[in-house]
Short mmCIF file of C-alpha atoms in Angstrom, two decimals:
data_model
loop_
_atom_site.label_atom_id
_atom_site.label_comp_id
_atom_site.label_asym_id
_atom_site.label_seq_id
_atom_site.Cartn_x
_atom_site.Cartn_y
_atom_site.Cartn_z
CA GLY A 138 113.70 104.76 118.04
CA GLN A 139 115.93 103.72 115.18
CA ASN A 140 116.78 100.28 113.90
CA ILE A 141 119.55 99.73 111.38
CA ASP A 142 120.45 96.26 110.12
CA GLN A 143 123.34 95.04 108.01
CA PRO A 144 125.04 91.67 107.69
CA THR A 145 127.75 91.00 110.22
CA GLU A 146 130.32 89.50 107.88
CA MET A 147 130.88 88.94 104.17
CA THR A 148 133.63 87.31 102.16
CA ALA A 149 134.47 88.02 98.53
CA THR A 150 137.23 87.35 96.04
CA GLU A 151 139.74 89.86 94.76
CA GLY A 152 138.53 91.39 91.49
CA ALA A 153 134.90 90.51 92.14
CA ILE A 154 131.88 92.66 92.99
CA VAL A 155 130.20 92.68 96.39
CA GLN A 156 126.99 94.31 97.58
CA ILE A 157 126.50 95.19 101.24
CA ASN A 158 122.90 95.78 102.21
CA CYS A 159 121.48 98.01 104.91
CA THR A 160 117.88 98.29 106.03
CA TYR A 161 116.64 100.90 108.44
CA GLN A 162 113.60 102.04 110.32
CA THR A 163 113.71 105.58 111.61
CA SER A 164 111.70 108.73 112.04
CA GLY A 165 112.94 112.03 110.72
CA PHE A 166 115.16 110.41 108.09
CA ASN A 167 117.40 112.91 106.37
CA GLY A 168 120.06 110.88 104.65
CA LEU A 169 122.20 107.78 104.83
CA PHE A 170 125.97 107.54 104.99
CA TRP A 171 128.39 104.75 104.28
CA TYR A 172 131.74 104.69 106.03
CA GLN A 173 134.76 102.42 105.74
CA GLN A 174 136.68 101.53 108.87
CA HIS A 175 139.92 99.60 109.06
CA ALA A 176 140.68 97.89 112.34
CA GLY A 177 141.88 100.31 114.99
CA GLU A 178 141.27 103.35 112.83
CA ALA A 179 138.58 105.98 112.57
CA PRO A 180 135.83 105.66 109.96
CA THR A 181 136.33 107.39 106.64
CA PHE A 182 133.50 108.85 104.60
CA LEU A 183 132.47 106.94 101.49
CA SER A 184 129.08 108.23 100.40
CA TYR A 185 125.94 110.11 101.27
CA ASN A 186 122.47 109.47 99.83
CA VAL A 187 119.37 111.49 100.60
CA LEU A 188 117.39 111.01 97.37
CA ASP A 189 116.35 107.70 95.84
CA GLY A 190 118.75 106.30 93.32
CA LEU A 191 122.31 105.33 92.71
CA GLU A 192 125.37 107.48 93.45
CA GLU A 193 128.55 106.30 91.77
CA LYS A 194 132.04 107.20 92.90
CA GLY A 195 134.74 105.26 91.17
CA ARG A 196 134.75 101.65 92.32
CA PHE A 197 132.14 102.38 94.98
CA SER A 198 128.44 103.03 94.42
CA SER A 199 125.65 103.54 96.92
CA PHE A 200 121.93 103.11 96.37
CA LEU A 201 118.97 104.33 98.40
CA SER A 202 115.26 103.56 98.39
CA ARG A 203 113.53 105.70 100.98
CA SER A 204 110.16 104.03 100.52
CA LYS A 205 111.69 100.65 101.29
CA GLY A 206 114.07 101.84 104.00
CA TYR A 207 116.89 100.17 102.10
CA SER A 208 120.37 101.01 100.93
CA TYR A 209 123.30 99.12 99.54
CA LEU A 210 126.97 99.77 98.99
CA LEU A 211 128.42 98.21 95.85
CA LEU A 212 132.15 97.62 95.61
CA LYS A 213 133.57 96.70 92.21
CA GLU A 214 136.97 95.30 91.22
CA LEU A 215 137.67 94.34 94.79
CA GLN A 216 141.17 94.82 96.10
CA MET A 217 142.78 93.27 99.15
CA LYS A 218 142.89 96.70 100.79
CA ASP A 219 139.09 96.80 100.69
CA SER A 220 139.07 94.33 103.58
CA ALA A 221 137.52 96.45 106.31
CA SER A 222 134.30 97.10 108.15
CA TYR A 223 131.60 99.03 106.30
CA LEU A 224 129.26 101.06 108.42
CA CYS A 225 125.81 102.20 107.39
CA ALA A 226 124.68 105.30 109.29
CA VAL A 227 121.38 107.14 109.23
CA PHE A 228 121.10 110.87 109.79
CA ASN A 229 118.16 111.95 111.88
CA ASN A 230 117.36 115.59 111.35
CA ALA A 231 115.51 115.95 114.62
CA GLY A 232 118.54 114.98 116.64
CA ASN A 233 121.11 116.28 114.20
CA MET A 234 123.13 113.14 114.69
CA LEU A 235 124.24 109.92 113.07
CA THR A 236 123.14 106.49 114.23
CA PHE A 237 125.29 103.60 113.07
CA GLY A 238 124.38 100.08 112.13
CA GLY A 239 126.41 97.22 113.51
CA GLY A 240 128.84 97.28 110.60
CA THR A 241 129.70 94.61 108.04
CA ARG A 242 133.17 93.07 108.16
CA LEU A 243 134.27 92.37 104.61
CA MET A 244 137.09 89.97 103.98
CA VAL A 245 138.62 90.00 100.50
CA LYS A 246 140.47 86.81 99.59
CA PRO A 247 142.98 86.28 96.78
CA GLY B 237 139.90 118.80 103.76
CA ALA B 238 138.48 119.24 107.22
CA VAL B 239 140.47 117.58 109.96
CA VAL B 240 139.59 116.64 113.50
CA SER B 241 142.68 116.02 115.59
CA GLN B 242 142.24 113.64 118.52
CA HIS B 243 144.75 112.99 121.29
CA PRO B 244 146.04 110.81 122.75
CA SER B 245 145.82 107.93 120.28
CA ARG B 246 146.55 105.36 122.97
CA VAL B 247 146.49 105.54 126.73
CA ILE B 248 146.92 102.99 129.48
CA CYS B 249 145.83 103.99 132.94
CA LYS B 250 145.30 102.41 136.33
CA SER B 251 141.87 101.71 137.74
CA GLY B 252 140.51 104.66 139.63
CA THR B 253 142.39 107.32 137.72
CA SER B 254 140.99 109.80 135.21
CA VAL B 255 141.85 110.20 131.57
CA LYS B 256 141.23 113.22 129.35
CA ILE B 257 140.74 112.91 125.60
CA GLU B 258 140.90 115.99 123.40
CA CYS B 259 139.39 116.65 120.01
CA ARG B 260 140.23 119.74 118.01
CA SER B 261 138.78 120.90 114.71
CA LEU B 262 141.79 122.22 112.84
CA ASP B 263 140.44 124.24 109.96
CA PHE B 264 136.79 124.72 110.77
CA GLN B 265 134.59 125.62 113.69
CA ALA B 266 132.60 122.85 115.29
CA THR B 267 129.70 124.07 117.39
CA THR B 268 128.73 120.45 117.91
CA MET B 269 130.91 117.41 118.40
CA PHE B 270 129.82 113.84 118.91
CA TRP B 271 131.53 111.32 121.14
CA TYR B 272 131.32 107.62 120.30
CA ARG B 273 132.55 104.47 121.97
CA GLN B 274 133.36 101.31 120.07
CA PHE B 275 133.98 97.90 121.62
CA PRO B 276 135.88 95.25 119.65
CA LYS B 277 134.04 93.99 116.59
CA GLN B 278 131.11 96.24 117.33
CA SER B 279 129.86 99.42 115.75
CA LEU B 280 130.06 102.96 117.03
CA MET B 281 127.70 103.80 119.85
CA LEU B 282 126.91 107.45 120.42
CA MET B 283 127.69 108.46 123.99
CA ALA B 284 126.97 112.16 123.98
CA THR B 285 126.63 115.29 121.92
CA SER B 286 128.89 118.12 122.93
CA ASN B 287 127.65 121.67 122.38
CA GLU B 288 129.91 124.71 122.51
CA GLY B 289 129.05 126.91 125.44
CA SER B 290 126.34 124.68 126.88
CA LYS B 291 125.85 121.35 128.57
CA ALA B 292 126.38 118.13 126.70
CA THR B 293 123.49 115.86 125.84
CA TYR B 294 124.04 112.28 126.96
CA GLU B 295 122.51 109.16 125.47
CA GLN B 296 120.46 106.88 127.63
CA GLY B 297 122.59 104.69 129.84
CA VAL B 298 125.69 106.91 129.70
CA GLU B 299 126.69 108.30 133.09
CA LYS B 300 127.27 112.01 132.76
CA ASP B 301 129.19 112.17 136.04
CA LYS B 302 131.58 109.52 134.82
CA PHE B 303 132.09 110.81 131.29
CA LEU B 304 132.64 114.54 131.65
CA ILE B 305 132.39 116.56 128.47
CA ASN B 306 133.59 120.10 128.06
CA HIS B 307 133.20 122.11 124.87
CA ALA B 308 134.71 125.43 125.86
CA SER B 309 135.53 126.76 122.41
CA LEU B 310 134.47 126.34 118.81
CA THR B 311 137.50 124.19 118.10
CA LEU B 312 137.97 122.07 121.20
CA SER B 313 135.91 119.42 122.95
CA THR B 314 137.21 117.16 125.70
CA LEU B 315 135.98 113.91 127.19
CA THR B 316 137.23 112.95 130.64
CA VAL B 317 136.72 109.40 131.81
CA THR B 318 136.68 109.69 135.59
CA SER B 319 137.50 106.90 138.02
CA ALA B 320 138.20 104.58 135.12
CA HIS B 321 137.57 100.85 135.45
CA PRO B 322 138.62 97.97 133.19
CA GLU B 323 135.14 97.85 131.65
CA ASP B 324 135.74 101.38 130.35
CA SER B 325 138.50 100.03 128.13
CA SER B 326 137.35 100.82 124.62
CA PHE B 327 137.99 102.84 121.47
CA TYR B 328 136.69 106.40 121.86
CA ILE B 329 136.12 108.52 118.75
CA CYS B 330 134.94 112.07 118.31
CA SER B 331 133.22 113.43 115.25
CA ALA B 332 132.10 116.78 113.89
CA ARG B 333 129.94 117.83 111.00
CA VAL B 334 131.72 119.98 108.49
CA GLY B 335 129.85 122.98 107.21
CA GLY B 336 126.27 122.94 106.01
CA GLU B 337 126.71 120.53 103.13
CA MET B 338 125.82 116.97 103.96
CA ASN B 339 128.04 115.68 101.20
CA TYR B 340 131.00 116.48 103.37
CA GLY B 341 129.78 113.96 105.85
CA TYR B 342 130.95 113.82 109.37
CA THR B 343 134.67 113.97 109.98
CA PHE B 344 136.08 111.69 112.63
CA GLY B 345 139.07 112.01 114.85
CA SER B 346 141.64 109.25 114.71
CA GLY B 347 140.32 107.66 117.87
CA THR B 348 141.73 106.93 121.33
CA ARG B 349 142.41 103.38 122.47
CA LEU B 350 141.89 103.39 126.24
CA THR B 351 143.09 100.45 128.30
CA VAL B 352 142.37 100.45 132.01
CA VAL B 353 144.48 98.03 134.04
#
C-alpha cells in the first residue's frame, strides 16, 4: 500500500517563508505532485518532481529526495492569498493514478 | 491549457433519489478519468478509475452499484450516485491526465458539492 504524511496545519506570517514537508512510502514511485486547493474549489497544479533535487517556480519551490521518501514545498514572500490547503500526491506507475496525502492547511496571518 | 468541465457545481437532492455528475475534457481526449470524493477538512480519496469503453475500476470499500460510472466517449465520464443518503453528502471531483508529459500534471474539474437532505 501507500502511506503519505504531511502536517495537518501550519501558520505563517505574511512576507515570510514556509516549508511544508511530505514523507511517503510507496512501491512503484514515479513522481510526486504538489497541489494548492482553496476551500470549496478544485486543486490546482503547483509542481511535479520525479528526480532528486529542487525545482523552482517563482515564489514556490519543491524538493524531492527519493532515497529518503521525502519532499517539501517551499513558499517564499508569503501573501494572504496563499492561505489554502497544500496537497502532496504520489504517482504510482503501476496503477497510473495519484494518491493524495491528507493535505496541510496553511494560514497566512498579517 | 487543458480544461476539465464538471457539472453541476452544486446539487441538493432528497434521500433516495439519484444524482448524475458529468465531467468533460474540453480540448483533449481523456481515455482515463479519476473520480475523487472529499469530506470537509480531509484530502481527496480516490473512488474509482473510469476507462473509456470498458468497466470502471473501483477502490476498496466503494460500492460499484451505488456509484455508477460511465465513460462512453473520449471526452465524457459520468458518475451517478444512486439512492443517495445524507452520508453521501460530499465534494466530488473528477480528474484527467493531460497528454504524456507528467509536467502537465493532472487537471481537475471544478468539483460538485452534493448535499443530500
